[in-house]
Amino acid sequence: MISTKRNKTNSVIATTTSSSLHSQTLSSAEAISNNDDLLIEILFCLPVKSLLKFKSVSKHWLSLISSPNFSLRRSLICKQVSGLFVRRPNTQEYDFINLDSNPSCAPFKTLSFGDSQSAIRVLQSCNGLLLCSSLQANSTNRNRIHNYFICNPTTKQYTTLPQLPTGNGVFRDYHGVNLAFDPSKSPHYKVIGVRNCACSQGHYQIDVYSTKTKTWRPSVSTSVASTGVNFRLGVFWNSAILWISYWRNSLYFDVDEEKLQEMPMPPIPDGWDERRVRYFGEARGHLHFLEVYSPCTALFNVYEMERDYSRWFVKYRVDLRIVATAFPKMVRTYLDPGNLHYYAFSILSVVLEENDEDSYLVVHLPKKAVQYNFKDMTFKKLHDFAPNPVPFNIEDESTLEFGWFDAFQYTESLSFV
């Protein structure tokens, strides 16, 4: 009898305990669901793909995750580059180099927006958004009219920008269009267009599009530009669009103040007519520049710009000779010590991690991409490129298909377009 009573008592206690735990679990879940601040902190820790799925949990969750404030706050926490899009030559396809510790599928292989039948080209990547363009179907060589798009490859959303202002008798053709977007400051972005002056070489008009007004307007800044400036390859950094010059000082346009100013550059070595730029880009709020003149092209410095644009300083020193030992196709078949293309490589990206000791270069070698760690000079293969359907030279196995201007950073983002 005593044993039977004990068993009944234990059963009652177990049932009561289980019920109590269940009630506590429900109570905790309700407490979280009823506390937006706590729920948001938990959601911040989730990857974007999970957040996109959780939008369907309830209207309340949809409202929280879709809020511009949520996207703004999350951008302050998550700045990791997940991969690189690389534009394949002579095709409409893009390769995706995965840089994430948890590899995922490529966000896209080709791009198509609406009814556009033209090839879509990525022009620039800026904090999770892509600036893209295509030619209108009725465009001719004498009247090449481009359509421009802003795309979020994570959410698959895109928007078509209004047509650029038509050229007048003074300022005509556009030399470049660039995107300026800082999600840590505002959900709005600007697009900057630069066109030249037909009557005076070196004079440029800058036009600005803003998502606040949704219209193009001429900037208050019209100035004389340095010669040799490439306005197509703009980089957004420090609230400004920067353009590299191959001959003199470069330029930057402060998108808030709308001021065009010169940016100093390292001197070009004696005996050279122009810069040998191998990389120019932004990473985690830092601007980097790389050029190679040494007869041994595997030895070079990575420069970083001061925030006040006062000077470049050496941030990293790189030695790729050990990489060439592991990948001998990196060594040119014509062993001329005086030839500056002795080693076959191009720089696709500088990637800064939260811990600077983990920061690295993404280097393109013939048929592959590797990761080169700045701190300990270790390296590993990241990606094998498929053969190009239209090869440059079948006999040349050291051909490089991509340069730094062909690679675009991919950062997961919830930003609206």
Short mmCIF file of C-alpha atoms in Angstrom, two decimals, residues 1-262:
data_model
loop_
_atom_site.label_atom_id
_atom_site.label_comp_id
_atom_site.label_asym_id
_atom_site.label_seq_id
_atom_site.Cartn_x
_atom_site.Cartn_y
_atom_site.Cartn_z
CA MET A 1 0.00 0.00 0.00
CA ILE A 2 2.78 2.39 0.90
CA SER A 3 4.52 1.67 -2.40
CA THR A 4 1.31 2.26 -4.37
CA LYS A 5 0.72 5.58 -2.60
CA ARG A 6 4.31 6.63 -3.29
CA ASN A 7 3.91 5.83 -6.99
CA LYS A 8 0.71 7.85 -7.17
CA THR A 9 2.36 10.70 -5.31
CA ASN A 10 5.40 10.66 -7.63
CA SER A 11 3.10 10.58 -10.64
CA VAL A 12 1.16 13.58 -9.34
CA ILE A 13 4.43 15.46 -8.64
CA ALA A 14 5.79 14.63 -12.13
CA THR A 15 2.56 15.75 -13.78
CA THR A 16 2.50 18.93 -11.72
CA THR A 17 6.18 19.64 -12.52
CA SER A 18 5.65 19.04 -16.24
CA SER A 19 2.61 21.26 -16.23
CA SER A 20 4.53 23.92 -14.32
CA LEU A 21 7.43 23.81 -16.79
CA HIS A 22 5.00 24.00 -19.69
CA SER A 23 3.33 27.01 -18.11
CA GLN A 24 6.70 28.65 -17.51
CA THR A 25 7.69 28.03 -21.14
CA LEU A 26 4.44 29.54 -22.37
CA SER A 27 4.89 32.40 -19.97
CA SER A 28 8.46 33.06 -21.24
CA ALA A 29 7.34 32.87 -24.87
CA GLU A 30 4.48 35.28 -24.17
CA ALA A 31 6.84 37.60 -22.33
CA ILE A 32 9.17 37.71 -25.36
CA SER A 33 6.36 38.10 -27.87
CA ASN A 34 4.88 40.94 -25.84
CA ASN A 35 8.20 42.73 -25.41
CA ASP A 36 9.22 44.29 -28.72
CA ASP A 37 12.61 45.44 -27.48
CA LEU A 38 13.56 41.91 -26.38
CA LEU A 39 12.15 40.36 -29.56
CA ILE A 40 14.07 42.79 -31.76
CA GLU A 41 17.33 42.01 -29.97
CA ILE A 42 16.77 38.31 -30.70
CA LEU A 43 15.88 38.98 -34.33
CA PHE A 44 19.07 41.02 -34.76
CA CYS A 45 21.05 37.81 -34.18
CA LEU A 46 19.41 35.96 -37.07
CA PRO A 47 20.65 35.80 -40.67
CA VAL A 48 18.72 37.77 -43.28
CA LYS A 49 17.32 34.63 -44.94
CA SER A 50 15.68 33.62 -41.64
CA LEU A 51 14.29 37.12 -41.16
CA LEU A 52 12.71 37.04 -44.61
CA LYS A 53 10.94 33.78 -43.69
CA PHE A 54 9.86 35.09 -40.29
CA LYS A 55 8.00 37.95 -41.94
CA SER A 56 5.19 35.45 -42.53
CA VAL A 57 4.87 34.49 -38.84
CA SER A 58 2.44 37.30 -38.11
CA LYS A 59 1.53 40.82 -39.15
CA HIS A 60 3.30 42.09 -36.04
CA TRP A 61 6.57 40.34 -36.96
CA LEU A 62 6.21 41.57 -40.54
CA SER A 63 5.85 45.13 -39.26
CA LEU A 64 8.91 44.84 -36.99
CA ILE A 65 11.24 43.27 -39.57
CA SER A 66 10.06 45.57 -42.39
CA SER A 67 10.56 48.71 -40.33
CA PRO A 68 13.26 51.07 -41.73
CA ASN A 69 14.44 51.54 -38.14
CA PHE A 70 15.03 47.78 -37.81
CA SER A 71 17.10 47.76 -41.02
CA LEU A 72 19.00 50.85 -39.87
CA ARG A 73 19.89 49.39 -36.45
CA ARG A 74 20.82 46.01 -37.94
CA SER A 75 23.22 47.66 -40.40
CA LEU A 76 25.21 49.00 -37.44
CA ILE A 77 25.79 45.43 -36.26
CA CYS A 78 26.16 43.33 -39.42
CA LYS A 79 28.82 44.52 -41.88
CA GLN A 80 30.25 41.19 -43.01
CA VAL A 81 30.89 40.65 -46.71
CA SER A 82 29.29 37.31 -47.62
CA GLY A 83 30.75 36.97 -51.10
CA LEU A 84 31.76 38.56 -54.38
CA PHE A 85 29.89 38.74 -57.67
CA VAL A 86 32.33 38.50 -60.58
CA ARG A 87 31.21 39.49 -64.06
CA ARG A 88 32.22 36.86 -66.61
CA PRO A 89 33.65 38.36 -69.83
CA ASN A 90 31.62 38.10 -73.04
CA THR A 91 28.56 36.72 -71.23
CA GLN A 92 25.60 37.95 -69.18
CA GLU A 93 26.49 35.63 -66.29
CA TYR A 94 28.11 36.25 -62.92
CA ASP A 95 30.21 33.89 -60.84
CA PHE A 96 29.76 34.01 -57.06
CA ILE A 97 32.77 33.62 -54.76
CA ASN A 98 31.48 32.57 -51.35
CA LEU A 99 33.30 34.21 -48.42
CA ASP A 100 30.91 33.13 -45.67
CA SER A 101 31.85 30.41 -43.17
CA ASN A 102 28.44 28.88 -43.92
CA PRO A 103 28.38 28.65 -47.73
CA SER A 104 25.08 29.40 -49.43
CA CYS A 105 23.74 29.47 -52.97
CA ALA A 106 24.54 32.42 -55.22
CA PRO A 107 21.86 35.15 -54.97
CA PHE A 108 21.75 35.27 -58.78
CA LYS A 109 23.56 34.05 -61.88
CA THR A 110 22.02 36.55 -64.32
CA LEU A 111 19.92 39.65 -63.75
CA SER A 112 16.60 40.54 -65.37
CA PHE A 113 14.35 43.42 -64.35
CA GLY A 114 10.74 43.66 -65.51
CA ASP A 115 10.23 43.63 -69.27
CA SER A 116 13.80 44.64 -70.06
CA GLN A 117 15.24 42.45 -72.81
CA SER A 118 18.67 44.04 -72.67
CA ALA A 119 21.66 42.64 -70.83
CA ILE A 120 21.85 43.91 -67.25
CA ARG A 121 25.29 44.93 -66.00
CA VAL A 122 26.27 45.56 -62.40
CA LEU A 123 28.13 48.86 -62.18
CA GLN A 124 28.71 49.20 -58.45
CA SER A 125 28.06 47.54 -55.10
CA CYS A 126 27.36 49.79 -52.13
CA ASN A 127 26.47 48.49 -48.64
CA GLY A 128 24.11 45.74 -49.80
CA LEU A 129 22.62 47.47 -52.85
CA LEU A 130 23.66 47.16 -56.50
CA LEU A 131 23.62 49.88 -59.14
CA CYS A 132 22.87 48.28 -62.52
CA SER A 133 22.31 49.47 -66.07
CA SER A 134 21.07 48.32 -69.48
CA LEU A 135 20.69 49.85 -72.91
CA GLN A 136 17.20 50.68 -74.16
CA ALA A 137 16.09 48.38 -76.96
CA ASN A 138 15.74 51.28 -79.41
CA SER A 139 19.15 52.80 -78.63
CA THR A 140 21.64 53.33 -81.44
CA ASN A 141 25.36 53.92 -81.38
CA ARG A 142 24.70 57.63 -81.86
CA ASN A 143 22.02 57.78 -79.19
CA ARG A 144 22.87 55.31 -76.45
CA ILE A 145 20.20 55.67 -73.77
CA HIS A 146 20.80 53.71 -70.58
CA ASN A 147 18.25 52.50 -68.07
CA TYR A 148 19.52 52.48 -64.48
CA PHE A 149 18.30 50.24 -61.65
CA ILE A 150 18.90 49.89 -57.92
CA CYS A 151 18.68 46.26 -56.81
CA ASN A 152 18.78 44.49 -53.45
CA PRO A 153 20.00 40.97 -54.35
CA THR A 154 19.05 39.65 -50.89
CA THR A 155 15.36 40.60 -51.02
CA LYS A 156 15.14 40.36 -54.86
CA GLN A 157 13.64 43.85 -54.98
CA TYR A 158 14.58 46.46 -57.55
CA THR A 159 13.54 49.91 -58.71
CA THR A 160 14.02 51.70 -62.02
CA LEU A 161 15.51 55.18 -61.77
CA PRO A 162 14.06 58.07 -63.76
CA GLN A 163 15.87 58.81 -67.00
CA LEU A 164 18.97 60.93 -66.63
CA PRO A 165 18.50 64.59 -67.59
CA THR A 166 18.94 65.06 -71.33
CA GLY A 167 22.09 66.81 -72.46
CA ASN A 168 21.89 70.46 -73.46
CA GLY A 169 24.18 72.60 -75.53
CA VAL A 170 26.86 72.77 -72.84
CA PHE A 171 26.86 69.54 -70.80
CA ARG A 172 26.14 66.41 -72.84
CA ASP A 173 27.37 62.84 -72.44
CA TYR A 174 27.55 61.15 -69.03
CA HIS A 175 30.98 59.87 -68.08
CA GLY A 176 29.79 57.92 -65.06
CA VAL A 177 26.90 57.16 -62.70
CA ASN A 178 27.54 56.10 -59.07
CA LEU A 179 25.58 55.08 -55.98
CA ALA A 180 25.96 56.66 -52.52
CA PHE A 181 24.28 54.72 -49.70
CA ASP A 182 25.05 54.52 -45.97
CA PRO A 183 22.35 52.45 -44.20
CA SER A 184 23.87 53.27 -40.81
CA LYS A 185 22.87 56.91 -41.30
CA SER A 186 19.72 56.85 -43.41
CA PRO A 187 17.47 54.47 -45.37
CA HIS A 188 17.70 56.89 -48.32
CA TYR A 189 20.33 56.80 -51.04
CA LYS A 190 21.60 59.13 -53.74
CA VAL A 191 22.81 58.51 -57.27
CA ILE A 192 25.47 60.78 -58.75
CA GLY A 193 25.82 61.39 -62.51
CA VAL A 194 28.79 63.18 -64.08
CA ARG A 195 28.68 64.64 -67.59
CA ASN A 196 31.24 66.63 -69.51
CA CYS A 197 31.22 70.10 -70.99
CA ALA A 198 31.21 70.17 -74.77
CA CYS A 199 32.84 73.59 -74.98
CA SER A 200 35.61 73.20 -72.39
CA GLN A 201 37.61 70.05 -71.70
CA GLY A 202 37.93 69.27 -68.00
CA HIS A 203 34.69 70.98 -66.91
CA TYR A 204 31.97 68.71 -65.55
CA GLN A 205 28.36 68.98 -64.42
CA ILE A 206 27.25 66.77 -61.51
CA ASP A 207 23.60 65.69 -61.29
CA VAL A 208 22.07 64.21 -58.13
CA TYR A 209 19.12 61.83 -57.70
CA SER A 210 17.69 61.28 -54.21
CA THR A 211 15.06 58.82 -53.01
CA LYS A 212 13.67 61.64 -50.86
CA THR A 213 12.65 63.69 -53.90
CA LYS A 214 12.70 60.93 -56.56
CA THR A 215 13.97 63.42 -59.14
CA TRP A 216 17.25 64.40 -60.77
CA ARG A 217 18.62 67.90 -60.25
CA PRO A 218 21.89 69.65 -61.05
CA SER A 219 24.31 69.91 -58.16
CA VAL A 220 25.52 73.26 -56.93
CA SER A 221 29.06 72.05 -57.62
CA THR A 222 30.50 72.36 -61.13
CA SER A 223 34.26 72.33 -61.25
CA VAL A 224 37.40 71.72 -63.25
CA ALA A 225 38.45 68.09 -62.90
CA SER A 226 41.91 66.58 -62.88
CA THR A 227 42.88 64.89 -66.13
CA GLY A 228 42.75 61.11 -66.42
CA VAL A 229 39.87 60.67 -63.92
CA ASN A 230 37.76 57.53 -64.38
CA PHE A 231 34.21 58.54 -63.43
CA ARG A 232 32.82 55.07 -64.20
CA LEU A 233 34.63 53.39 -61.30
CA GLY A 234 33.40 55.47 -58.37
CA VAL A 235 33.76 54.22 -54.78
CA PHE A 236 31.55 55.41 -51.92
CA TRP A 237 33.46 56.10 -48.71
CA ASN A 238 33.30 58.62 -45.86
CA SER A 239 30.07 60.21 -47.21
CA ALA A 240 31.68 60.85 -50.59
CA ILE A 241 32.02 59.38 -54.06
CA LEU A 242 35.69 59.01 -55.00
CA TRP A 243 37.15 58.73 -58.50
CA ILE A 244 40.66 57.56 -59.25
CA SER A 245 42.99 59.51 -61.55
CA TYR A 246 45.69 57.67 -63.48
CA TRP A 247 47.84 60.80 -63.91
CA ARG A 248 47.34 63.40 -61.18
CA ASN A 249 45.41 63.86 -57.95
CA SER A 250 42.10 62.03 -57.71
CA LEU A 251 38.70 63.58 -56.92
CA TYR A 252 35.98 63.14 -54.34
CA PHE A 253 32.46 64.55 -54.21
CA ASP A 254 30.94 65.06 -50.74
CA VAL A 255 27.31 63.99 -51.30
CA ASP A 256 26.06 65.90 -48.23
CA GLU A 257 27.87 69.17 -48.81
CA GLU A 258 27.90 68.72 -52.61
CA LYS A 259 31.51 69.84 -52.86
CA LEU A 260 34.01 68.50 -55.40
CA GLN A 261 37.58 68.40 -54.10
CA GLU A 262 40.95 66.88 -54.91
#
